[in-house]
mmCIF file of C-alpha atoms in Angstrom:
data_model
loop_
_atom_site.group_PDB
_atom_site.id
_atom_site.type_symbol
_atom_site.label_atom_id
_atom_site.label_comp_id
_atom_site.label_asym_id
_atom_site.label_seq_id
_atom_site.Cartn_x
_atom_site.Cartn_y
_atom_site.Cartn_z
ATOM 1 C CA MET A 576 66.066 -51.391 -137.587
ATOM 2 C CA ILE A 577 69.109 -52.654 -138.964
ATOM 3 C CA ILE A 578 68.971 -55.602 -141.340
ATOM 4 C CA TYR A 579 72.389 -58.012 -140.885
ATOM 5 C CA GLN A 580 72.584 -60.368 -144.240
ATOM 6 C CA CYS A 581 74.849 -63.555 -142.063
ATOM 7 C CA ASP A 582 76.207 -66.262 -144.564
ATOM 8 C CA LEU A 583 77.797 -69.514 -142.226
ATOM 9 C CA THR A 584 79.911 -71.890 -144.400
ATOM 10 C CA LEU A 585 80.791 -74.500 -142.341
ATOM 11 C CA HIS A 586 84.454 -75.176 -141.504
ATOM 12 C CA ASP A 587 83.588 -78.363 -139.232
ATOM 13 C CA ASN A 588 80.813 -80.752 -139.310
ATOM 14 C CA VAL A 589 77.512 -79.845 -136.730
ATOM 15 C CA PHE A 590 75.954 -82.557 -135.182
ATOM 16 C CA PHE A 591 72.782 -81.882 -133.096
ATOM 17 C CA ALA A 592 70.105 -84.647 -132.252
ATOM 18 C CA SER A 593 67.156 -83.335 -134.115
ATOM 19 C CA ARG A 594 65.830 -86.659 -134.683
ATOM 20 C CA GLU A 595 66.939 -90.151 -132.323
ATOM 21 C CA MET A 596 66.081 -93.374 -134.698
ATOM 22 C CA GLY A 597 67.203 -96.251 -133.378
ATOM 23 C CA ILE A 598 71.504 -95.861 -133.189
ATOM 24 C CA LEU A 599 71.064 -93.132 -135.938
ATOM 25 C CA TYR A 600 71.288 -89.637 -134.588
ATOM 26 C CA GLU A 601 69.763 -87.520 -137.749
ATOM 27 C CA THR A 602 70.604 -83.938 -137.149
ATOM 28 C CA GLU A 603 68.004 -81.148 -139.094
ATOM 29 C CA LYS A 604 69.384 -78.825 -142.164
ATOM 30 C CA TYR A 605 68.137 -76.490 -141.034
ATOM 31 C CA LEU A 606 69.502 -73.979 -137.886
ATOM 32 C CA HIS A 607 67.808 -73.466 -135.027
ATOM 33 C CA ASN A 608 67.449 -69.747 -134.307
ATOM 34 C CA TRP A 609 67.679 -69.822 -130.301
ATOM 35 C CA ALA A 610 71.027 -71.834 -130.842
ATOM 36 C CA LEU A 611 72.391 -69.193 -133.155
ATOM 37 C CA SER A 612 72.135 -66.886 -130.723
ATOM 38 C CA PHE A 613 73.397 -68.243 -128.058
ATOM 39 C CA ALA A 614 76.888 -68.590 -130.606
ATOM 40 C CA PHE A 615 75.886 -65.453 -132.081
ATOM 41 C CA PHE A 616 75.958 -63.107 -128.358
ATOM 42 C CA GLU A 617 76.626 -65.572 -125.798
ATOM 43 C CA THR A 618 79.083 -63.062 -122.572
ATOM 44 C CA ALA A 619 78.142 -60.095 -125.188
ATOM 45 C CA TYR A 620 74.751 -60.262 -124.483
ATOM 46 C CA ILE A 621 73.992 -62.964 -122.779
ATOM 47 C CA PRO A 622 75.506 -63.349 -119.194
ATOM 48 C CA ARG A 623 77.128 -66.877 -119.175
ATOM 49 C CA PRO A 624 77.605 -68.371 -115.698
ATOM 50 C CA TYR A 625 81.098 -69.867 -114.714
ATOM 51 C CA ARG A 626 79.210 -73.154 -112.940
ATOM 52 C CA LEU A 627 75.735 -74.438 -113.025
ATOM 53 C CA GLN A 628 75.487 -77.193 -110.169
ATOM 54 C CA GLY A 629 71.942 -78.600 -109.711
ATOM 55 C CA GLU A 630 68.405 -78.320 -111.274
ATOM 56 C CA ALA A 631 70.235 -75.206 -113.223
ATOM 57 C CA ALA A 632 72.331 -77.192 -114.683
ATOM 58 C CA GLN A 633 69.807 -79.688 -116.357
ATOM 59 C CA LYS A 634 67.698 -76.811 -117.357
ATOM 60 C CA PRO A 635 66.858 -74.665 -120.100
ATOM 61 C CA THR A 636 66.638 -71.796 -119.445
ATOM 62 C CA TYR A 637 66.203 -69.898 -122.972
ATOM 63 C CA LEU A 638 62.961 -68.080 -122.320
ATOM 64 C CA GLU A 639 63.540 -68.082 -118.593
ATOM 65 C CA VAL A 640 62.540 -64.445 -116.696
ATOM 66 C CA ASN A 641 64.538 -65.304 -113.360
ATOM 67 C CA GLN A 642 67.632 -66.908 -115.303
ATOM 68 C CA GLU A 643 70.813 -65.462 -115.883
ATOM 69 C CA GLN A 644 71.205 -67.169 -119.445
ATOM 70 C CA SER A 645 68.192 -66.355 -121.125
ATOM 71 C CA LEU A 646 67.228 -64.989 -124.705
ATOM 72 C CA LEU A 647 65.714 -62.150 -123.357
ATOM 73 C CA HIS A 648 68.764 -60.211 -122.487
ATOM 74 C CA LEU A 649 68.378 -59.829 -126.510
ATOM 75 C CA ASN A 650 64.957 -58.693 -126.439
ATOM 76 C CA LYS A 651 66.323 -55.693 -123.705
ATOM 77 C CA ALA A 652 68.898 -55.016 -126.579
ATOM 78 C CA GLY A 653 66.251 -55.133 -129.628
ATOM 79 C CA ILE A 654 68.450 -57.447 -131.086
ATOM 80 C CA TYR A 655 66.848 -60.868 -133.166
ATOM 81 C CA VAL A 656 67.938 -63.812 -134.809
ATOM 82 C CA PHE A 657 66.111 -65.606 -137.442
ATOM 83 C CA PRO A 658 66.432 -69.278 -138.186
ATOM 84 C CA ALA A 659 69.180 -70.333 -140.703
ATOM 85 C CA LEU A 660 67.876 -71.280 -144.127
ATOM 86 C CA PRO A 661 70.185 -74.300 -146.024
ATOM 87 C CA ILE A 662 71.711 -73.081 -149.488
ATOM 88 C CA THR A 663 73.510 -75.758 -150.494
ATOM 89 C CA TRP A 664 74.230 -78.725 -147.541
ATOM 90 C CA SER A 665 75.748 -82.021 -147.403
ATOM 91 C CA TYR A 666 75.927 -84.973 -145.351
ATOM 92 C CA GLN A 667 78.479 -87.392 -143.416
ATOM 93 C CA VAL A 668 77.859 -90.196 -141.597
ATOM 94 C CA ASN A 669 79.697 -91.010 -138.376
ATOM 95 C CA THR A 670 80.284 -94.552 -135.847
ATOM 96 C CA PHE A 671 80.758 -94.074 -132.639
ATOM 97 C CA LYS A 672 80.562 -96.129 -129.787
ATOM 98 C CA ALA A 673 78.266 -95.373 -127.093
ATOM 99 C CA ALA A 674 78.986 -95.779 -123.157
ATOM 100 C CA GLN A 675 77.576 -98.474 -121.471
ATOM 101 C CA VAL A 676 74.236 -97.495 -119.822
ATOM 102 C CA PRO A 677 71.540 -99.154 -118.587
ATOM 103 C CA TYR A 678 68.830 -97.524 -120.989
ATOM 104 C CA TYR A 679 70.675 -97.884 -123.852
ATOM 105 C CA GLY A 680 72.437 -100.960 -123.500
ATOM 106 C CA LYS A 681 71.507 -103.821 -125.733
ATOM 107 C CA SER A 682 71.064 -107.538 -125.068
ATOM 108 C CA ALA A 683 73.810 -110.274 -124.263
ATOM 109 C CA GLN A 684 72.110 -112.102 -127.318
ATOM 110 C CA PHE A 685 71.612 -108.900 -129.626
ATOM 111 C CA GLY A 686 75.297 -108.249 -128.726
ATOM 112 C CA GLY A 687 77.307 -110.071 -126.915
ATOM 113 C CA GLU A 688 78.879 -111.953 -130.004
ATOM 114 C CA GLY A 689 79.939 -109.080 -131.280
ATOM 115 C CA ALA A 690 81.840 -108.103 -128.240
ATOM 116 C CA ARG A 691 84.245 -111.002 -128.176
ATOM 117 C CA LYS A 692 85.287 -110.164 -131.638
ATOM 118 C CA ASN A 693 86.782 -106.759 -130.438
ATOM 119 C CA TYR A 694 83.496 -104.715 -131.487
ATOM 120 C CA PRO A 695 81.821 -102.613 -129.113
ATOM 121 C CA VAL A 696 78.426 -104.031 -127.952
ATOM 122 C CA ASN A 697 77.037 -100.546 -127.899
ATOM 123 C CA TYR A 698 77.829 -98.286 -130.876
ATOM 124 C CA GLY A 699 75.444 -95.585 -132.127
ATOM 125 C CA ARG A 700 75.586 -93.001 -136.125
ATOM 126 C CA ALA A 701 75.611 -89.479 -135.669
ATOM 127 C CA LYS A 702 74.340 -87.634 -139.048
ATOM 128 C CA GLU A 703 76.348 -84.215 -139.157
ATOM 129 C CA LEU A 704 76.176 -81.312 -141.646
ATOM 130 C CA ALA A 705 79.101 -81.883 -143.990
ATOM 131 C CA ILE A 706 82.597 -79.064 -144.529
ATOM 132 C CA GLY A 707 81.414 -77.015 -146.317
ATOM 133 C CA SER A 708 77.982 -76.135 -146.525
ATOM 134 C CA HIS A 709 76.481 -72.920 -146.972
ATOM 135 C CA PHE A 710 73.535 -71.456 -144.991
ATOM 136 C CA GLN A 711 71.738 -67.620 -144.758
ATOM 137 C CA THR A 712 70.245 -66.127 -142.202
ATOM 138 C CA TYR A 713 69.224 -62.386 -140.520
ATOM 139 C CA ILE A 714 69.950 -60.420 -137.732
ATOM 140 C CA LEU A 715 67.662 -57.205 -136.503
ATOM 141 C CA ALA A 716 68.969 -55.183 -134.421
ATOM 142 C CA ASN A 717 67.645 -51.713 -133.200
ATOM 143 C CA LYS A 718 71.493 -50.239 -133.516
ATOM 144 C CA ASN A 719 74.631 -51.394 -134.932
ATOM 145 C CA ILE A 720 75.546 -54.224 -133.644
ATOM 146 C CA ILE A 721 79.060 -56.208 -133.935
ATOM 147 C CA ILE A 722 78.813 -59.690 -135.107
ATOM 148 C CA PRO A 723 81.632 -62.176 -134.982
ATOM 149 C CA HIS A 724 83.066 -62.947 -138.054
ATOM 150 C CA TRP A 725 83.415 -66.597 -136.365
ATOM 151 C CA ILE A 726 81.463 -68.875 -133.899
ATOM 152 C CA ARG A 727 81.107 -72.196 -132.673
ATOM 153 C CA LEU A 728 77.856 -74.190 -132.943
ATOM 154 C CA GLY A 729 76.087 -77.582 -132.278
ATOM 155 C CA LYS A 730 77.134 -80.588 -129.989
ATOM 156 C CA TRP A 731 81.256 -80.683 -130.889
ATOM 157 C CA SER A 732 81.302 -76.987 -131.014
ATOM 158 C CA ALA A 733 81.960 -77.141 -134.882
ATOM 159 C CA LYS A 734 83.996 -74.151 -136.556
ATOM 160 C CA ILE A 735 81.523 -71.405 -138.494
ATOM 161 C CA LYS A 736 82.424 -69.177 -140.236
ATOM 162 C CA VAL A 737 80.039 -65.908 -140.754
ATOM 163 C CA ASP A 738 80.180 -63.417 -143.322
ATOM 164 C CA THR A 739 78.096 -60.006 -142.882
ATOM 165 C CA LYS A 740 76.498 -57.272 -144.806
ATOM 166 C CA ILE A 741 73.926 -54.485 -143.947
ATOM 167 C CA ILE A 742 70.597 -54.746 -146.542
ATOM 168 C CA THR A 743 69.970 -51.023 -146.994
ATOM 169 C CA ASP A 744 67.214 -51.907 -150.159
ATOM 170 C CA VAL A 745 64.008 -52.439 -147.644
ATOM 171 C CA LYS A 746 60.427 -51.883 -148.377
ATOM 172 C CA GLN A 747 58.198 -52.108 -145.132
ATOM 173 C CA LYS A 748 54.412 -53.557 -146.388
ATOM 174 C CA SER A 749 51.082 -55.030 -144.516
ATOM 175 C CA GLY A 750 49.490 -57.912 -145.722
ATOM 176 C CA GLU A 751 49.236 -61.483 -147.227
ATOM 177 C CA TYR A 752 53.089 -62.381 -148.267
ATOM 178 C CA ILE A 753 54.729 -66.018 -148.469
ATOM 179 C CA THR A 754 58.417 -66.128 -147.003
ATOM 180 C CA ARG A 755 61.074 -68.393 -147.745
ATOM 181 C CA HIS A 756 62.634 -67.931 -144.726
ATOM 182 C CA PRO A 757 62.867 -70.541 -142.292
ATOM 183 C CA LEU A 758 60.816 -69.206 -139.055
ATOM 184 C CA ASN A 759 60.296 -68.915 -134.995
ATOM 185 C CA PRO A 760 56.506 -69.604 -135.114
ATOM 186 C CA LEU A 761 57.303 -68.758 -130.771
ATOM 187 C CA ASP A 762 58.810 -65.755 -131.286
ATOM 188 C CA LEU A 763 55.939 -64.093 -133.876
ATOM 189 C CA SER A 764 54.283 -61.135 -132.777
ATOM 190 C CA THR A 765 50.157 -61.419 -131.812
ATOM 191 C CA THR A 766 49.426 -58.839 -134.531
ATOM 192 C CA THR A 767 51.449 -61.467 -136.477
ATOM 193 C CA ARG A 768 48.393 -64.627 -138.411
ATOM 194 C CA LEU A 769 50.505 -67.984 -139.753
ATOM 195 C CA SER A 770 47.984 -69.533 -142.112
ATOM 196 C CA LEU A 771 49.873 -71.892 -144.152
ATOM 197 C CA TYR A 772 53.150 -73.476 -143.163
ATOM 198 C CA ASN A 773 55.612 -76.551 -143.538
ATOM 199 C CA ARG A 774 56.447 -78.155 -140.241
ATOM 200 C CA ILE A 775 60.018 -78.804 -139.485
ATOM 201 C CA VAL A 776 60.347 -80.964 -136.242
ATOM 202 C CA MET A 777 63.487 -80.042 -134.001
ATOM 203 C CA PRO A 778 64.250 -79.445 -130.798
ATOM 204 C CA PRO A 779 63.738 -77.173 -128.574
ATOM 205 C CA SER A 780 61.055 -76.077 -130.665
ATOM 206 C CA SER A 781 59.463 -76.804 -133.698
ATOM 207 C CA LEU A 782 59.998 -73.983 -136.813
ATOM 208 C CA VAL A 783 58.066 -73.598 -140.126
ATOM 209 C CA SER A 784 59.250 -72.786 -143.745
ATOM 210 C CA GLN A 785 57.501 -71.442 -146.768
ATOM 211 C CA ALA A 786 54.863 -69.577 -144.350
ATOM 212 C CA GLN A 787 52.121 -67.689 -145.514
ATOM 213 C CA LEU A 788 51.325 -64.762 -142.871
ATOM 214 C CA SER A 789 49.664 -61.587 -142.566
ATOM 215 C CA GLY A 790 50.406 -58.806 -140.835
ATOM 216 C CA GLU A 791 53.507 -55.884 -140.835
ATOM 217 C CA TYR A 792 56.884 -57.294 -142.872
ATOM 218 C CA TYR A 793 59.720 -56.443 -144.277
ATOM 219 C CA GLU A 794 60.727 -56.909 -147.750
ATOM 220 C CA LEU A 795 64.102 -57.604 -149.269
ATOM 221 C CA SER A 796 65.606 -56.785 -152.684
ATOM 222 C CA ASP A 797 65.926 -60.240 -152.755
ATOM 223 C CA GLN A 798 62.198 -60.484 -152.437
ATOM 224 C CA THR A 799 62.985 -61.684 -149.341
ATOM 225 C CA CYS A 800 60.327 -61.276 -146.452
ATOM 226 C CA LEU A 801 60.656 -60.900 -142.653
ATOM 227 C CA PRO A 802 58.074 -60.445 -140.187
ATOM 228 C CA LEU A 803 57.807 -57.571 -137.946
ATOM 229 C CA GLY A 804 57.628 -57.500 -134.592
ATOM 230 C CA VAL A 805 59.419 -60.487 -134.122
ATOM 231 C CA ALA A 806 60.548 -61.253 -130.311
ATOM 232 C CA TYR A 807 62.054 -63.772 -128.247
ATOM 233 C CA GLY A 808 58.558 -65.855 -126.553
ATOM 234 C CA ALA A 809 56.686 -63.308 -128.152
ATOM 235 C CA ASN A 810 53.662 -65.765 -128.101
ATOM 236 C CA ILE A 811 53.992 -67.025 -124.615
ATOM 237 C CA LYS A 812 52.167 -65.793 -121.948
#
């Protein structure tokens, strides 16, 4: 197994709606591994349909066996991308005008007067990860693969620089351990036991941080521990 360390530097603001609180849409400081997987390997390993119509255009297909655009293609290729750990980060809050749609529109009593003053009745604020924020993640592969130097991520297809190196000093161990790196519990093998953790609530599936686990794992030179046997949807029956 080859372990790649990827250092990610934001060259654009990254936005995805982890939480919606009234008119504020907040981006979580962690980067989800499923989103990163598509950013790294879409078209190279995950087919990208030219056009989707009907129900298929609106339905997520992360772990759908019968769908083309599924993460299960990476399982077959022997590739797995971990969530990204924030190293240094900052936020920028931007205001945007929202469309006049029934499910979002404000009442005339709330926003009508402001509209007469050339101020939008419907607006929102996006709390985005700012340019210059730095993240770190790891990619497991059963053979040498090409990792792109630039990827795009988030609602605005933000540009992110990727610096990659292969980790050579790796020990394989078994037992109880604590990892500082975030994990996706849906991707843990059935032989890995998750005991304690901090939950990171974000769609499409919650992540965990500061987790205490037991099972087989890799220990890297900087004491980072990564579980063995991870695969997309490993715990989904």
